[in-house]
Short mmCIF file of C-alpha atoms and ligand atoms in Angstrom, two decimals:
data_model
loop_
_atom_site.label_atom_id
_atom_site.label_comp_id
_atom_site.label_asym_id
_atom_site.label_seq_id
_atom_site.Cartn_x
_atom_site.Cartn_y
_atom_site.Cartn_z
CA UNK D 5 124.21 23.83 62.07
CA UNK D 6 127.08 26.07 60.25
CA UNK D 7 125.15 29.21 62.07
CA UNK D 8 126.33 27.33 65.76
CA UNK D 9 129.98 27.99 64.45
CA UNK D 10 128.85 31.74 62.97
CA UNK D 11 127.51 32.24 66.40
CA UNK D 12 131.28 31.24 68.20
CA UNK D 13 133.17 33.05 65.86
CA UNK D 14 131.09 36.48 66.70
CA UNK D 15 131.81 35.29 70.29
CA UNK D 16 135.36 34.86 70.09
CA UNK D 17 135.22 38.37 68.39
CA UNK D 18 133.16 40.13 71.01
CA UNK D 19 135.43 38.60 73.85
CA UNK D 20 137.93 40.82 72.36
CA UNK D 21 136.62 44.15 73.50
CA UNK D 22 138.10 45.39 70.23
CA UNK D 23 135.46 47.87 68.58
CA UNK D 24 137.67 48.38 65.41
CA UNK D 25 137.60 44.68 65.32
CA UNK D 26 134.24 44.34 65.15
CA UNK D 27 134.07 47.03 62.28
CA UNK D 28 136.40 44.87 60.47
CA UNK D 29 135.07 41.49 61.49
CA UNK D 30 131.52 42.35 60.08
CA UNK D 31 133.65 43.76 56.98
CA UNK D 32 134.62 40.08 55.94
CA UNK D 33 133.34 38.04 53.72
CA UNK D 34 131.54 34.84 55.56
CA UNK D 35 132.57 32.24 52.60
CA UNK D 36 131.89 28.67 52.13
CA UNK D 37 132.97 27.55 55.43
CA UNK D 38 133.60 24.65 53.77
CA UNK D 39 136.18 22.85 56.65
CA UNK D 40 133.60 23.96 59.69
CA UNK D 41 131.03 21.96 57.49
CA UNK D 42 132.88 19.31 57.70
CA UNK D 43 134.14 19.20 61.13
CA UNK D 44 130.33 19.11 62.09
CA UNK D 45 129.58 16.53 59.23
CA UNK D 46 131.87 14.31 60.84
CA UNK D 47 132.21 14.85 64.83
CA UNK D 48 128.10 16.61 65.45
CA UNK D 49 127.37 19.51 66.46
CA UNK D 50 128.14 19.07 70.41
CA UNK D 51 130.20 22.74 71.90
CA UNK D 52 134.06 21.08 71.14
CA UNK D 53 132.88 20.27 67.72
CA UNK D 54 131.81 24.06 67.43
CA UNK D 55 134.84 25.68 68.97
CA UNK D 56 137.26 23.96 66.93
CA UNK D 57 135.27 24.78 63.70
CA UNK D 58 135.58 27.93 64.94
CA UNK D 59 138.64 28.13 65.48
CA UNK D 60 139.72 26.50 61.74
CA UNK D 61 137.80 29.28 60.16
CA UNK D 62 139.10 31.57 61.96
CA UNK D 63 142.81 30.44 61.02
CA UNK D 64 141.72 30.22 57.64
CA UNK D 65 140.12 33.74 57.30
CA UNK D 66 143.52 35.21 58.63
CA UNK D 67 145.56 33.60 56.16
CA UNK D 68 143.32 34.33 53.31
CA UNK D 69 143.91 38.33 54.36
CA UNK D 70 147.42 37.58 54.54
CA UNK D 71 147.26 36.05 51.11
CA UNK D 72 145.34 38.56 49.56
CA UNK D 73 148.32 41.01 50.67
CA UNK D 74 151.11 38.74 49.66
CA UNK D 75 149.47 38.11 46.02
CA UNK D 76 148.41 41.66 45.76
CA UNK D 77 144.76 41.02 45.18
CA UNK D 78 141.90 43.45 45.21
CA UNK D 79 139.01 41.17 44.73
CA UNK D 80 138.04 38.36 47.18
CA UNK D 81 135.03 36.19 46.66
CA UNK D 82 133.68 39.11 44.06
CA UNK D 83 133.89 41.86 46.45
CA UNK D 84 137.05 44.53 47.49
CA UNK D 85 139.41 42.48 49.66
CA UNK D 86 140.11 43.79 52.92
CA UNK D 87 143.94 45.06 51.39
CA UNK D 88 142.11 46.96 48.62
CA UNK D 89 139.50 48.65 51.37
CA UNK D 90 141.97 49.37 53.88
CA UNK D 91 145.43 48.85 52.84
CA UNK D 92 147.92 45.92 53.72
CA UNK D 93 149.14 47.07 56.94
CA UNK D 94 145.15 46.83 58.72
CA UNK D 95 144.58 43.55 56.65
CA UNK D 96 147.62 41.97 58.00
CA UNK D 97 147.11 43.24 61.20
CA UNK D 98 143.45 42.25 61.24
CA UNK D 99 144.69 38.65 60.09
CA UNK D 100 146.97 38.51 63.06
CA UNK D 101 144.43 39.20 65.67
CA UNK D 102 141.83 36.29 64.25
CA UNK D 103 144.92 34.17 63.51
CA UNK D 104 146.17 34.96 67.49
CA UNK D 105 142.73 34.26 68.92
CA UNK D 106 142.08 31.40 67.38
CA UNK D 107 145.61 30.11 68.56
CA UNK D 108 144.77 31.16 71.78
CA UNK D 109 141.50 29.37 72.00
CA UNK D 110 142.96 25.93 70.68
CA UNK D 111 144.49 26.07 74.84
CA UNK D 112 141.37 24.87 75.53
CA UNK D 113 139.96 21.94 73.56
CA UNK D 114 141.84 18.55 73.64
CA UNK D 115 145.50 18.13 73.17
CA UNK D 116 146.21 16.16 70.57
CA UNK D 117 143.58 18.14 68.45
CA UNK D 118 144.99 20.96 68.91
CA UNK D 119 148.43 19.40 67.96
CA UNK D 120 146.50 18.33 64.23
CA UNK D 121 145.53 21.68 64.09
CA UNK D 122 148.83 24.10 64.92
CA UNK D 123 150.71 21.47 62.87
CA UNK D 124 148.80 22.22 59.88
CA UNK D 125 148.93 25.94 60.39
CA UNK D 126 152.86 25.10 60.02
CA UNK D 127 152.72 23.40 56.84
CA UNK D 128 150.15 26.34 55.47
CA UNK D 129 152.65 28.76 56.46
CA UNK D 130 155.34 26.82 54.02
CA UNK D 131 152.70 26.12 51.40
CA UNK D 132 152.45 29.66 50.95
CA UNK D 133 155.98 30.61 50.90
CA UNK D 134 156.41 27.79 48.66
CA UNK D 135 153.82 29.08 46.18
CA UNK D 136 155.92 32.61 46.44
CA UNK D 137 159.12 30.88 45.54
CA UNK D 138 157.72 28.86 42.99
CA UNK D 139 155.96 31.26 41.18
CA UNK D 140 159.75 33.43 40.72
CA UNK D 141 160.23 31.15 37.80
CA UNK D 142 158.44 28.92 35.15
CA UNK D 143 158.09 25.42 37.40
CA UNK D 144 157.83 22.69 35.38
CA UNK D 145 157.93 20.15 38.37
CA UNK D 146 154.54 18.51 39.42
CA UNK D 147 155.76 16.91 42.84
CA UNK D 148 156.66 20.22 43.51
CA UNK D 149 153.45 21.57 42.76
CA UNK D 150 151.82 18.90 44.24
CA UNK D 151 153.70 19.60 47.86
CA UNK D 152 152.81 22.84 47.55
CA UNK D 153 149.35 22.16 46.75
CA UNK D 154 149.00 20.11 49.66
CA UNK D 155 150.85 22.62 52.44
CA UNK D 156 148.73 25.51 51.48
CA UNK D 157 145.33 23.94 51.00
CA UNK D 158 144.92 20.54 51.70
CA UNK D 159 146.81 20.26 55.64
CA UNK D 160 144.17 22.50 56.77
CA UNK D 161 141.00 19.91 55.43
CA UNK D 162 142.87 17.16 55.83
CA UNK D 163 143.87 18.54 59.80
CA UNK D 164 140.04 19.39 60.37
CA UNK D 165 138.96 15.89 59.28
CA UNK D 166 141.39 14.56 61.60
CA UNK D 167 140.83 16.68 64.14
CA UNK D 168 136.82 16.06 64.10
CA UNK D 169 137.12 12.43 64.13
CA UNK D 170 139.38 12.15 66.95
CA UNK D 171 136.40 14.56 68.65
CA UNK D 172 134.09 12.01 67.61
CA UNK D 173 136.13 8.56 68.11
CA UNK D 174 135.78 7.52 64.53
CA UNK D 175 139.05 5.88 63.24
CA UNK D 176 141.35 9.30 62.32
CA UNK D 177 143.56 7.72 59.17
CA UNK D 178 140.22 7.29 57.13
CA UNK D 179 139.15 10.48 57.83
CA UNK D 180 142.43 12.44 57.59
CA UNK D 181 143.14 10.84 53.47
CA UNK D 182 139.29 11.84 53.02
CA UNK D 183 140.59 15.63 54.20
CA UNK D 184 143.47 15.62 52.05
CA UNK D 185 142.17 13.96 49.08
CA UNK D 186 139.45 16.80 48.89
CA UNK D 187 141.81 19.48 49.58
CA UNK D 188 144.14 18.81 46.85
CA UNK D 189 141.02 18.48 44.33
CA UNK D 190 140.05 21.32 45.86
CA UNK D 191 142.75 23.35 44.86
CA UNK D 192 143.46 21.50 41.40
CA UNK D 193 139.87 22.30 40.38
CA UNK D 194 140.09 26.43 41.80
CA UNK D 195 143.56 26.31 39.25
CA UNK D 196 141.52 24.96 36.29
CA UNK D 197 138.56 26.86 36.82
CA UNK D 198 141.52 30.45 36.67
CA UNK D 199 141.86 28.62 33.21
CA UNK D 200 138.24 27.92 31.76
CA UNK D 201 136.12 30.58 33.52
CA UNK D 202 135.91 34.05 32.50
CA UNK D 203 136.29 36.72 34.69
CA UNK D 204 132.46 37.01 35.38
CA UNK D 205 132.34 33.85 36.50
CA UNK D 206 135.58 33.44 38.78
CA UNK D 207 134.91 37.10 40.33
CA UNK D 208 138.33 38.02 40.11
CA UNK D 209 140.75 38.22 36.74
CA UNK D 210 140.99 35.21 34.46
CA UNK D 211 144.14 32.85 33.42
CA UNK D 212 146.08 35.37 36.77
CA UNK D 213 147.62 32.46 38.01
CA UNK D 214 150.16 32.35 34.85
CA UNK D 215 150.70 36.01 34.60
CA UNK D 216 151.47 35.83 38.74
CA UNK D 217 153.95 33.58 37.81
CA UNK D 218 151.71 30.96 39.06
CA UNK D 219 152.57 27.45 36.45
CA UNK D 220 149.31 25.66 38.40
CA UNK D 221 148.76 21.75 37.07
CA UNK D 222 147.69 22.52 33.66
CA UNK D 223 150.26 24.81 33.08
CA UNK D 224 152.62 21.42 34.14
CA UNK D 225 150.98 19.33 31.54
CA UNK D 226 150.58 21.77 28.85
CA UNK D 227 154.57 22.46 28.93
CA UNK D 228 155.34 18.73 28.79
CA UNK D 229 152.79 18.04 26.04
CA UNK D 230 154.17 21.04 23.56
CA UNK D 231 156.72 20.80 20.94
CA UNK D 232 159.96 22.94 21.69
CA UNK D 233 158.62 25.89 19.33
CA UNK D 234 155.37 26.05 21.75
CA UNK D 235 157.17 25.81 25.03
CA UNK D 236 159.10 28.64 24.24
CA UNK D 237 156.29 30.14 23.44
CA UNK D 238 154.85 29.32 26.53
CA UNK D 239 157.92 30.11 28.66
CA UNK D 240 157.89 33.56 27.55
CA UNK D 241 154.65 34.50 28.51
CA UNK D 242 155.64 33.61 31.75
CA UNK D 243 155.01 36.22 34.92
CA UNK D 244 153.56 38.58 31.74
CA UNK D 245 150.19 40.00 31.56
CA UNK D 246 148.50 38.34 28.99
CA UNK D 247 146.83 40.32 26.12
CA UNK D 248 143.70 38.52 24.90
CA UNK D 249 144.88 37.08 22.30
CA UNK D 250 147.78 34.95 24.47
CA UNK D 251 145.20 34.05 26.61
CA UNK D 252 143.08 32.76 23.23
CA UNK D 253 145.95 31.00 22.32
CA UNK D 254 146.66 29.13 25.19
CA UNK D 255 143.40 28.46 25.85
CA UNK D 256 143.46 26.87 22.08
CA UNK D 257 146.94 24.54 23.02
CA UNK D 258 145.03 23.36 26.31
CA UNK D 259 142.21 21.95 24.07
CA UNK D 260 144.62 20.88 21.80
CA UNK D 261 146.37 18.60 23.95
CA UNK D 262 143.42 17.82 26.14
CA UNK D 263 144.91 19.03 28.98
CA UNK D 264 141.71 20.02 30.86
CA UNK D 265 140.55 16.67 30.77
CA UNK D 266 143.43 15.50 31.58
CA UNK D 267 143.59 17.69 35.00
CA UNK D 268 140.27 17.31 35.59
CA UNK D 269 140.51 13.38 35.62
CA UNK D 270 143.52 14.18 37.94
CA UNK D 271 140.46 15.06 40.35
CA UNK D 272 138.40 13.24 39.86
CA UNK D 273 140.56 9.92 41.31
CA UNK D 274 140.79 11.59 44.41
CA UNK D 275 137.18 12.34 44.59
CA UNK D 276 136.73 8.94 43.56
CA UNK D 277 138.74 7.15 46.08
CA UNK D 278 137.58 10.36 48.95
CA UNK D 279 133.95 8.93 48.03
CA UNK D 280 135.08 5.34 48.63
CA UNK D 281 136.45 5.60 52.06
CA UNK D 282 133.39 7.31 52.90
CA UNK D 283 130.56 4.89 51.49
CA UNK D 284 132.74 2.32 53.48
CA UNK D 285 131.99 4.65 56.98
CA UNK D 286 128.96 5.02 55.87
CA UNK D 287 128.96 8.90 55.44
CA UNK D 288 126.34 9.65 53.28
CA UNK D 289 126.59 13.42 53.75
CA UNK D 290 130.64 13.50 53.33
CA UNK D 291 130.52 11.66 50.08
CA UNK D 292 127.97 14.35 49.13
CA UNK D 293 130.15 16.96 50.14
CA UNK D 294 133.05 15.30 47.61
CA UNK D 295 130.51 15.27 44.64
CA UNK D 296 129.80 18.29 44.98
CA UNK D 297 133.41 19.68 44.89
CA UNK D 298 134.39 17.81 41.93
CA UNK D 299 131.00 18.91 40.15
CA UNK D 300 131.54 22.72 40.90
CA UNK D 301 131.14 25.42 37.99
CA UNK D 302 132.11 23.16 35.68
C1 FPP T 418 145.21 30.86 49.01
O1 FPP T 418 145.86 30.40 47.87
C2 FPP T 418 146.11 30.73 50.19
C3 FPP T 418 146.05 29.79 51.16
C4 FPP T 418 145.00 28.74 51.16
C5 FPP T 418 147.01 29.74 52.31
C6 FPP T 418 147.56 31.06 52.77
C7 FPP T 418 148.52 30.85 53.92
C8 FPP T 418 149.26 31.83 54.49
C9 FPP T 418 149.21 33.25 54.06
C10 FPP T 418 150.20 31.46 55.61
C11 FPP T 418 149.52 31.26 56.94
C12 FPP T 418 149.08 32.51 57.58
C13 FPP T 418 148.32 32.57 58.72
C14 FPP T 418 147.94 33.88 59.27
C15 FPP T 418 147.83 31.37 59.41
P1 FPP T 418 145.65 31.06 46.45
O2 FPP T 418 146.31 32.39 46.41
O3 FPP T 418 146.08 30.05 45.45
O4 FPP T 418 144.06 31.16 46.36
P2 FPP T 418 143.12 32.41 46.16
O5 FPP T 418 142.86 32.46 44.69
O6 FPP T 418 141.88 32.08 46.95
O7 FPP T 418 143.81 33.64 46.64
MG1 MG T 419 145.73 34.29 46.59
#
């Protein structure tokens, strides 16, 4: 029950004897809690499943307020981001003090899970400064992307996968490819869906990714597909913001090319082969959890 690990969290919060904290805690959005989910799906609901689902959302939430400063965004899950309620200097302070406690209370579950889990808070640190340095010119590379993909989103799914079945004594390779294989999805479908959804729909401005500087998977493809006319084209719209009709026509050379599909399939084989490991383990509820990500919005 997700409302175990709601319950922790609060705790965690109140143990802080921070009033302004609590202001701020009850401020934040509560999200998908997608990696506690799955930290209980796998490892049960006992009090070390809890804590370190705690804990992982409580790592996440902090980075996503230091994100929102770093990519200057005012809207987070449809509502004012932290940043754009209180300025940069209380969300990145606020995003210390969850990220600090939660590193704090990893002292006190088992070792080596709390190993998986700091480790991956090191390779989300690069993943993000990767995506800044990436995004200061038009990237054409997709192993690059795909690194940097993995570091910012993946290590943490793939880390509380891990990290659950080694709570739970289930066999922690199967578990850990089933993390990352639904983290990079994950992330490949969030940087189509900034290409096909409106702005209704995504709750924050569409096709931003591109005019962040942001050259996300089917950016990658669309470049190598194009003639030399259209990547120049392309190229110079680059780190721009995008009139309506740019973003029609690019919208027009993605269908022309099929690159959608061709992203989308990109998915969909690591859904595919997340699903397998899992019918093999008999996880009923974890392959459900890997449909559903591959199904969503679209
Ligand atoms: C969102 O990416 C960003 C992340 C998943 C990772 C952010 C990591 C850090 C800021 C470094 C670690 C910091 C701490 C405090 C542990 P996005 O911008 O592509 O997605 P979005 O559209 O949801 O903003
Ligand atoms: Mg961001």
């Amino acid at each position: 029950m997700i409302e175990a690990v709601e319950r922790k969290i609060a705790q965690f919060i109140v143990d802080l004897d921070d009033q302004d904290t609590v202001v701020l805690y009850n401020k934040l959005p509560r999200g998908k809690r997608l990696r506690a989910k799955l930290i209980l799906k796998i490892a049960g609901e006992g009090i070390m499943a809890v804590k370190t689902a705690a804990i992982v959302e409580m790592i996440h939430a902090a980075s996503l307020l230091h994100d929102d400063v770093i990519d200057d965004a005012f809207v987070r899950r449809g509502d004012a981001s932290l940043n754009a309620l209180y300025g940069n200097k209380t969300a990145i302070m606020f995003g210390d003090v969850l990220y600090s406690k939660g590193f704090y209370e990893l002292n006190s579950i088992d070792r080596e899970v709390a190993k998986v889990i700091s480790n991956a808070v090191v390779q989300l640190s690069l993943g993000e400064r990767n995506d800044v340095l990436l995004s200061a010119y038009f990237n054409h590379d997709k192993e690059k992307y795909l690194k940097m993909i993995y570091q910012k989103t993946a290590s943490l799914m793939e880390a509380s996968a891990e990290a659950a079945a080694l709570l739970a004594g289930k066999p922690r390779e199967v578990y850990r490819t089933y993390g990352r294989n639904l983290g990079i999805a994950f992330q490949m479908i969030d940087d189509l869906l900034d290409v096909t959804q409106s702005a209704e729909q995504l709750g924050k401005p569409a096709m931003h990714d591109y005019e962040e500087g942001k050259a996300t998977l089917p950016f990658i493809y669309l470049y190598e597909a194009m003639n030399d006319e259209e990547k120049a084209a392309l190229s110079a719209l680059h780190a721009r913001v995008l009139k309506s009709e740019d973003q029609q026509w690019i919208a027009s050379m993605m269908q022309q090319y099929g690159i959608i599909e061709k992203c989308y399939a990109e998915a969909r084989l690591l859904i595919e082969e997340a699903i397998t490991l899992m019918q093999h383990a008999g996880e009923h509820s974890l392959e459900k959890i890997a449909r559903a990500m591959i199904e969503r919005s679209f």
